XYZ file of C-alpha atoms in Angstrom:
557
model
C -14.492 -17.841 73.642
C -13.066 -14.425 72.722
C -15.631 -12.027 71.252
C -14.831 -10.236 67.970
C -14.233 -6.513 68.191
C -16.414 -4.049 66.285
C -13.553 -3.495 63.852
C -13.225 -7.242 63.246
C -16.996 -7.542 62.742
C -16.924 -4.825 60.066
C -14.001 -6.475 58.296
C -15.806 -9.824 58.256
C -18.945 -8.117 56.995
C -17.042 -6.532 54.116
C -15.507 -9.873 53.223
C -18.836 -11.645 53.212
C -20.696 -8.950 51.256
C -20.801 -9.989 47.583
C -19.341 -7.598 45.037
C -22.200 -6.370 42.783
C -22.064 -6.677 39.047
C -22.101 -3.488 37.018
C -25.731 -4.049 36.004
C -26.744 -4.715 39.638
C -25.068 -1.492 40.730
C -26.774 0.454 37.912
C -30.144 -1.071 38.801
C -29.713 -0.109 42.477
C -28.764 3.485 41.592
C -31.757 3.798 39.239
C -34.090 2.569 41.991
C -32.720 4.902 44.663
C -32.435 7.936 42.411
C -36.057 7.947 41.245
C -37.733 11.186 42.457
C -34.677 11.819 44.631
C -33.962 15.322 43.308
C -30.291 14.343 43.616
C -30.551 14.862 47.381
C -27.750 14.319 49.860
C -29.744 11.508 51.451
C -29.938 9.649 48.121
C -26.215 10.174 47.461
C -25.386 8.804 50.916
C -27.647 5.768 50.577
C -26.340 4.944 47.075
C -22.710 5.704 47.990
C -21.376 2.097 47.750
C -22.800 1.563 44.261
C -21.878 5.040 43.069
C -18.334 4.667 44.342
C -18.070 1.263 42.638
C -19.322 2.632 39.292
C -17.297 5.848 39.478
C -14.110 3.948 40.245
C -14.799 1.345 37.538
C -15.433 3.870 34.765
C -13.137 6.675 35.907
C -15.960 9.218 36.286
C -17.457 11.256 39.140
C -20.299 9.910 41.291
C -22.735 12.493 39.893
C -21.774 11.437 36.357
C -22.378 7.829 37.446
C -25.953 8.780 38.457
C -26.641 10.380 35.070
C -25.150 7.389 33.247
C -27.400 4.983 35.180
C -30.515 7.026 34.380
C -29.565 7.139 30.673
C -29.248 3.341 30.742
C -32.737 3.088 32.218
C -34.346 5.605 29.857
C -32.397 4.530 26.781
C -30.342 3.216 25.359
C -31.595 5.437 22.478
C -33.041 8.944 22.347
C -32.394 10.058 25.920
C -32.756 13.782 26.611
C -32.785 16.270 29.479
C -36.555 15.858 29.886
C -35.974 12.181 30.712
C -33.407 13.128 33.361
C -35.686 15.812 34.827
C -38.665 13.422 34.939
C -36.717 10.653 36.636
C -35.105 12.892 39.264
C -38.256 15.030 39.716
C -36.359 18.219 38.908
C -37.270 21.046 36.581
C -35.467 21.166 33.251
C -33.535 24.318 34.183
C -31.945 22.496 37.112
C -31.058 19.470 34.981
C -29.403 21.681 32.369
C -26.845 22.424 35.059
C -25.580 18.891 34.498
C -24.595 19.639 30.860
C -20.876 19.610 31.690
C -21.287 16.127 33.216
C -23.079 14.918 30.071
C -20.199 16.345 27.994
C -17.727 14.451 30.209
C -19.649 11.196 29.654
C -19.567 11.823 25.896
C -15.789 12.359 26.032
C -15.508 9.111 28.018
C -17.544 7.512 25.185
C -20.193 6.283 27.656
C -22.690 8.520 25.859
C -22.779 9.941 22.358
C -24.790 12.824 20.939
C -27.227 11.740 18.264
C -26.509 14.967 16.379
C -23.635 17.336 17.144
C -25.901 20.216 16.131
C -28.399 19.207 18.832
C -26.711 18.192 22.082
C -30.009 17.615 23.905
C -30.438 14.076 22.537
C -27.998 11.279 23.324
C -27.538 7.505 23.116
C -25.652 4.786 24.947
C -23.088 3.428 22.422
C -23.561 -0.204 21.408
C -20.013 -1.063 22.529
C -20.805 0.091 26.091
C -23.947 -2.049 26.241
C -22.110 -5.045 24.826
C -19.504 -4.809 27.578
C -22.155 -4.445 30.305
C -23.825 -7.677 29.207
C -20.573 -9.439 30.088
C -19.983 -7.401 33.268
C -17.053 -5.641 31.607
C -16.111 -1.986 31.791
C -15.969 -0.298 28.397
C -12.440 1.028 28.024
C -11.436 3.774 25.652
C -9.392 2.367 22.774
C -5.658 2.617 23.309
C -4.378 5.837 21.745
C -0.620 5.771 22.277
C 2.080 3.359 21.165
C -0.103 2.172 18.296
C 0.925 0.420 15.099
C -0.618 1.335 11.744
C -3.456 -1.178 12.114
C -4.315 0.305 15.526
C -4.467 3.810 14.042
C -6.877 2.658 11.348
C -9.029 0.879 13.929
C -9.471 4.225 15.690
C -10.115 6.013 12.401
C -12.861 3.507 11.632
C -14.595 4.297 14.929
C -14.230 8.068 14.610
C -15.376 8.358 11.011
C -18.368 6.194 11.917
C -19.151 8.689 14.697
C -18.825 11.512 12.159
C -21.226 9.709 9.835
C -23.695 9.297 12.731
C -23.362 13.011 13.648
C -21.999 11.948 17.031
C -18.920 14.126 16.536
C -18.356 17.319 14.577
C -15.671 17.810 11.893
C -13.958 20.294 14.222
C -13.916 17.795 17.103
C -12.657 15.049 14.819
C -9.806 17.268 13.615
C -8.795 17.802 17.256
C -8.940 14.056 17.938
C -6.790 13.360 14.880
C -4.179 15.942 15.815
C -3.857 14.392 19.284
C -3.622 10.921 17.755
C -0.906 12.020 15.320
C 1.128 13.777 18.002
C 0.974 10.739 20.291
C 1.959 8.250 17.559
C 4.769 9.814 15.489
C 6.380 6.370 15.099
C 3.663 5.148 12.715
C 4.747 5.428 9.078
C 1.295 6.595 7.957
C 1.376 9.425 10.495
C 4.987 10.376 9.741
C 4.419 10.602 5.980
C 1.076 12.397 6.324
C 2.587 15.069 8.582
C 5.522 15.331 6.190
C 3.252 16.840 3.530
C 2.721 19.916 5.793
C -1.036 20.011 5.196
C -3.701 21.938 7.076
C -5.627 20.054 9.767
C -8.636 19.835 7.461
C -6.582 18.432 4.554
C -4.955 15.904 6.892
C -8.433 14.785 7.946
C -9.484 14.481 4.286
C -6.476 12.323 3.404
C -7.051 10.209 6.527
C -10.682 9.740 5.411
C -9.637 8.546 1.927
C -7.139 6.125 3.482
C -9.710 4.909 6.027
C -12.241 4.153 3.300
C -9.687 2.144 1.331
C -8.313 0.202 4.318
C -11.471 -0.302 6.393
C -14.117 -0.399 3.654
C -12.096 -1.499 0.619
C -13.610 1.539 -1.121
C -11.497 3.652 -3.474
C -14.405 5.555 -5.041
C -15.161 8.705 -3.037
C -18.034 10.988 -4.056
C -19.199 14.439 -3.007
C -21.775 12.971 -0.617
C -18.956 11.292 1.294
C -16.856 14.448 1.430
C -19.711 16.677 2.657
C -19.495 15.217 6.172
C -15.897 16.473 6.429
C -16.931 20.115 5.925
C -17.975 22.525 8.682
C -20.811 24.144 6.753
C -22.440 24.436 3.322
C -20.147 27.225 2.128
C -17.081 25.170 3.060
C -18.501 22.192 1.163
C -19.240 24.264 -1.960
C -15.698 25.661 -2.008
C -14.230 22.181 -1.552
C -16.415 20.785 -4.319
C -15.431 23.556 -6.767
C -11.684 23.089 -6.168
C -11.988 19.319 -6.580
C -13.952 19.593 -9.828
C -11.388 21.955 -11.334
C -8.413 19.899 -10.143
C -7.106 22.897 -8.172
C -7.502 21.369 -4.727
C -4.258 21.331 -2.769
C -4.429 17.552 -2.292
C -4.659 17.108 -6.064
C -1.725 19.436 -6.669
C 0.301 17.406 -4.174
C -0.689 14.226 -6.064
C -2.444 12.672 -3.082
C -5.911 12.360 -4.619
C -7.106 12.408 -8.225
C -10.200 12.090 -10.377
C -11.435 8.557 -10.846
C -11.269 7.428 -14.480
C -13.996 5.547 -16.291
C -12.976 4.035 -19.658
C -10.030 6.408 -19.810
C -12.091 9.577 -19.098
C -11.807 11.527 -15.844
C -15.008 11.680 -13.789
C -14.916 15.045 -12.000
C -17.470 13.923 -9.394
C -15.530 10.889 -8.126
C -12.117 10.713 -6.480
C -9.487 8.225 -5.327
C -6.073 8.089 -3.710
C -3.218 8.325 -6.181
C -0.884 5.380 -6.575
C 1.881 7.502 -5.038
C -0.267 8.215 -1.966
C -1.110 4.529 -1.524
C 2.511 3.536 -1.845
C 3.819 6.233 0.499
C 1.094 6.480 3.149
C -0.124 2.895 3.271
C 3.119 0.942 2.911
C 2.638 -0.669 6.356
C -0.796 -1.976 5.352
C 0.654 -3.905 2.374
C -1.542 -2.216 -0.228
C -0.582 -3.395 -3.720
C -0.589 -0.269 -5.845
C -1.116 -0.504 -9.585
C 2.506 0.133 -10.481
C 3.677 -2.311 -7.809
C 1.561 -4.966 -9.526
C 3.220 -3.971 -12.779
C 6.809 -4.112 -11.523
C 8.798 -5.889 -8.823
C 12.009 -4.619 -7.242
C 14.838 -7.139 -7.455
C 17.816 -6.542 -5.166
C 21.243 -6.942 -6.749
C 22.351 -8.674 -3.530
C 20.030 -11.602 -4.316
C 21.522 -12.162 -7.769
C 23.973 -15.030 -8.176
C 27.221 -14.159 -9.881
C 27.644 -16.095 -13.119
C 30.248 -16.202 -15.827
C 28.729 -15.555 -19.264
C 30.353 -16.505 -22.556
C 29.859 -14.475 -25.740
C 31.529 -14.064 -29.123
C 34.278 -11.424 -28.949
C 32.260 -8.581 -30.459
C 29.316 -9.049 -28.103
C 31.648 -9.486 -25.122
C 33.345 -6.184 -25.984
C 30.015 -4.324 -26.030
C 28.853 -5.894 -22.774
C 32.170 -5.070 -21.073
C 31.947 -1.493 -22.343
C 28.422 -1.047 -20.996
C 29.410 -2.610 -17.668
C 32.280 -0.122 -17.420
C 29.947 2.820 -18.154
C 27.539 1.683 -15.444
C 30.173 1.360 -12.729
C 29.089 3.880 -10.047
C 32.043 6.288 -10.385
C 31.990 6.265 -14.191
C 28.207 6.607 -14.374
C 28.245 9.617 -12.058
C 31.003 11.293 -14.077
C 29.283 10.645 -17.416
C 25.911 11.759 -16.040
C 27.279 15.077 -14.776
C 29.248 15.784 -17.967
C 26.231 15.007 -20.205
C 24.068 17.318 -18.121
C 26.601 20.143 -18.312
C 26.700 19.870 -22.107
C 22.914 19.904 -22.457
C 22.605 16.269 -23.562
C 19.962 13.812 -22.396
C 21.271 11.928 -19.363
C 19.399 8.656 -19.693
C 20.995 5.309 -20.580
C 18.399 3.483 -22.711
C 19.663 0.113 -23.933
C 18.198 -2.536 -26.224
C 19.262 -6.165 -26.009
C 17.900 -8.071 -29.008
C 18.393 -11.450 -30.593
C 17.316 -15.082 -30.530
C 15.817 -16.672 -27.408
C 18.262 -18.242 -24.954
C 21.235 -16.092 -25.966
C 21.702 -14.505 -22.518
C 19.911 -11.157 -22.838
C 18.089 -11.255 -19.501
C 20.970 -12.876 -17.640
C 23.284 -10.143 -18.947
C 21.011 -7.533 -17.325
C 21.199 -9.438 -14.040
C 24.976 -9.640 -14.184
C 25.228 -5.929 -15.054
C 23.165 -5.170 -11.954
C 25.169 -7.568 -9.778
C 28.525 -6.145 -10.892
C 27.521 -2.473 -10.587
C 25.488 -2.735 -7.353
C 22.168 -1.692 -8.900
C 18.710 -3.010 -8.045
C 16.389 -3.891 -10.937
C 12.786 -2.740 -11.309
C 11.394 -5.599 -13.418
C 8.293 -4.606 -15.400
C 5.633 -7.275 -15.924
C 4.996 -6.479 -19.602
C 2.089 -8.963 -20.124
C 0.389 -7.565 -16.997
C 0.974 -4.047 -18.263
C -0.711 -4.864 -21.548
C -3.641 -6.563 -19.855
C -4.302 -3.368 -17.915
C -4.461 -1.121 -20.953
C -8.233 -0.811 -20.964
C -9.493 2.100 -18.881
C -6.596 3.590 -16.922
C -3.817 2.436 -19.222
C -2.078 5.783 -19.683
C -2.167 6.512 -15.954
C -0.763 3.077 -15.179
C 2.249 3.607 -17.425
C 2.836 7.144 -16.148
C 2.577 5.886 -12.572
C 5.121 3.193 -13.412
C 7.670 5.779 -14.559
C 6.785 8.042 -11.612
C 7.645 5.176 -9.284
C 10.939 4.615 -11.105
C 11.817 8.309 -10.725
C 11.152 8.013 -6.980
C 13.410 4.976 -6.801
C 16.150 6.930 -8.616
C 15.890 9.717 -6.020
C 15.964 7.361 -3.046
C 18.475 4.751 -4.144
C 22.176 5.023 -3.416
C 22.849 3.741 -6.941
C 20.482 4.440 -9.836
C 18.416 1.252 -10.381
C 17.806 -0.405 -13.751
C 14.312 -0.278 -15.249
C 13.922 -3.585 -17.106
C 11.268 -4.230 -19.763
C 11.877 -7.938 -20.354
C 10.455 -9.427 -23.567
C 9.216 -5.987 -24.513
C 7.982 -6.902 -28.002
C 4.404 -5.981 -27.090
C 5.180 -2.371 -26.223
C 8.004 -1.323 -28.561
C 6.576 -2.802 -31.761
C 5.626 -0.848 -34.871
C 2.774 1.584 -34.208
C -0.442 1.399 -36.190
C -0.870 4.148 -38.807
C -4.434 5.453 -38.998
C -5.570 3.163 -36.182
C -9.347 2.867 -36.057
C -9.994 0.208 -33.436
C -10.073 1.341 -29.814
C -7.454 -1.249 -28.826
C -5.062 -0.108 -31.579
C -5.513 3.535 -30.565
C -4.875 2.608 -26.944
C -1.680 0.718 -27.829
C -0.430 3.668 -29.884
C -1.197 5.966 -26.959
C 0.771 3.765 -24.570
C 3.727 3.620 -26.936
C 3.699 7.416 -27.319
C 3.846 7.780 -23.527
C 6.783 5.381 -23.277
C 8.567 7.228 -26.099
C 8.099 10.521 -24.249
C 9.297 8.982 -20.988
C 12.402 7.635 -22.758
C 13.048 11.115 -24.132
C 13.048 12.508 -20.587
C 14.704 9.491 -18.968
C 17.160 10.272 -16.198
C 18.216 6.769 -15.301
C 18.953 3.369 -16.824
C 16.382 1.537 -18.921
C 17.008 -1.812 -20.628
C 14.541 -3.553 -22.945
C 14.987 -7.071 -24.260
C 13.260 -8.469 -27.345
C 13.354 -11.515 -29.602
C 11.648 -9.744 -32.526
C 13.947 -6.890 -33.458
C 12.447 -6.799 -36.970
C 9.186 -5.485 -35.433
C 10.910 -2.628 -33.577
C 9.362 0.778 -34.277
C 11.955 3.210 -35.694
C 11.007 5.835 -33.098
C 12.066 3.422 -30.352
C 15.208 2.426 -32.209
C 16.369 6.048 -32.281
C 15.881 6.455 -28.529
C 18.015 3.464 -27.536
C 21.533 4.764 -26.963
C 23.077 1.284 -26.796
C 21.878 -1.585 -28.956
C 23.500 -4.993 -28.543
C 22.592 -7.904 -30.787
C 22.876 -11.245 -28.991
C 23.613 -14.090 -31.395
C 23.916 -17.800 -30.865
C 27.400 -18.649 -29.611
C 29.963 -20.175 -31.996
C 31.516 -23.596 -31.347
C 34.357 -22.321 -29.146
C 31.958 -20.315 -26.963
C 29.537 -23.245 -26.780
C 32.373 -25.473 -25.569
C 33.140 -22.970 -22.790
C 29.468 -22.893 -21.795
C 29.288 -26.692 -21.666
C 32.417 -26.823 -19.512
C 31.359 -24.007 -17.210
C 27.863 -25.430 -16.605
C 29.056 -29.011 -16.284
C 32.636 -29.075 -14.958
C 32.707 -32.900 -14.917
C 32.742 -32.969 -18.728
C 36.098 -33.609 -20.353
C 37.437 -30.991 -22.755
C 37.018 -33.528 -25.573
C 33.320 -34.215 -24.754
C 32.562 -30.492 -24.352
C 34.095 -29.795 -27.785
C 32.213 -32.699 -29.356
C 28.868 -31.442 -28.045
C 29.670 -27.851 -29.056
C 30.574 -28.795 -32.607
C 27.807 -31.358 -33.026
C 24.885 -29.226 -31.840
C 24.205 -25.573 -32.646
C 22.439 -24.734 -29.371
C 22.018 -21.461 -27.524
C 23.194 -21.004 -23.944
C 19.611 -21.430 -22.713
C 19.228 -24.675 -24.622
C 22.520 -26.012 -23.259
C 21.297 -25.216 -19.739
C 18.065 -27.153 -20.415
C 20.044 -30.204 -21.559
C 22.279 -30.148 -18.478
C 19.291 -29.724 -16.125
C 17.580 -32.713 -17.734
C 20.771 -34.763 -17.396
C 21.079 -33.739 -13.715
C 17.509 -34.879 -13.013
C 18.255 -38.215 -14.676
C 21.419 -38.584 -12.554
C 19.490 -37.890 -9.328
C 16.938 -40.577 -10.175
C 19.135 -43.261 -11.695
C 22.736 -42.378 -10.843
C 25.572 -41.114 -13.070
C 25.781 -42.657 -16.550
C 29.163 -44.209 -17.442
C 28.815 -42.704 -20.934
C 27.486 -39.160 -20.374
C 28.268 -38.057 -23.940
C 25.751 -40.512 -25.367
C 22.955 -39.379 -23.000
C 23.743 -35.683 -23.487
C 23.738 -36.121 -27.261
C 20.283 -37.692 -27.169
C 18.998 -34.794 -25.053
C 20.557 -32.308 -27.500
C 18.652 -33.923 -30.359
C 15.399 -33.658 -28.383
C 16.132 -30.013 -27.553
C 16.389 -29.184 -31.264
C 12.777 -30.290 -31.842
C 13.572 -33.122 -34.269
C 16.135 -31.367 -36.401
C 16.765 -28.200 -38.364
C 13.916 -28.699 -40.833
C 11.212 -28.632 -38.175
C 8.882 -25.627 -38.497
C 9.492 -23.047 -35.763
C 6.849 -22.699 -33.080
C 5.999 -19.279 -31.604
C 9.008 -16.992 -31.619
């Protein structure tokens, strides 16, 4: 039988030798390094384990020794005395390993308990957790991140700052590297677009981190102190924040928190504009976004509307004015002559007469998106930050005007609650608040540079100050018999001309009511099939729609 060569014996030996776990390798290094004085003999004897650890963690073999000793002496409150005692070296000699300790901190295998005292360090919990599962702790990915990945890193770093494991200066350096390596992230792109100092960028990142990672939008001076390099820096920051002169406040990125409508100069939050701009990828619902939805004109279905001649003329005229080329020409000419440039329009009249649908068709025909204000939601948010909410709403509209190819329409649908008659000599807090809101809207209408349309069913309650500010006012009335016949025919093409005329003349319904009747008839047809005498069924539905006749007392509006 052929004997194995020495080379073959060594190969077999290597194959049979079990690969140690990380903890086994650390335990072996700790055992061999005790009282070793970091001698060459120790380094040679521990070479397999040291090489394994160094290669696994991407560190030097000497750094691997120090890491193992810290694991043995820690994982908390390890210092140079512990290293000196274990290796049987004097402290002066061990201090020569400071650069290796710094390298382990950068690798996040160690962390300083206090950046002001770098003689005391810990093993991070994440490193220990990985070791328990025989896994190498890897540094979090820092390039090619999405917004969520950026905020995951921010969470870790600001926690280190809170634990004094990193200094504000070091954190600023980390952030700058992160931002340079991830320019594709919207948060990073917009933050750098403000051209802020490194310290101000860190402050904004901290505010955003607290909102995203802690759901906390109430920042106090105690939170901000950790971001400052020293006491003098903190005092200067605090003074500029109190006075509202801080650069981030001037750029409308942070603001005083309000309590019952009063600014608290010791508490701060991100502005709605900052949330909307910086945190768009994180789907943060800002206050004004809760108050208004953007409706794309491309999603609107084209419909033919029927009106009496006088109303049709006014609608056609307004549509012509809002055509992109005409609007631009009128806007420029008005500006040159010193006139207000805004188009504020009021659509008023009975329910179901086509006010809202007319706005949609205006938008569809002129290629304009609609910013639809949730008026009931707006009113429910009046307590506390009401004025700021309304101002933020108009600020958002102004931004949309700047960004959009075509000026969008700001729609206050069913606006009775906010354009009604103001209270004279209001005493109750709610009445005062409503008057305040109305005054803000009046001022915004005065300075409007866009298109605003309000619809209302209660024109008799319209405050005269609002009436004066609406450039176009169109009264929508119930259609006459000929128009009603056209509506019946357009909504239900299967009707004969004779049946459409009979329904139009027999029932004084609005367009909305006619639509209700036809929808009800369609549901009945789906369930039971088409009726051979549709006029009879439609007539019965018309009677039901009129709430038992003309003498019935009106409900609600």
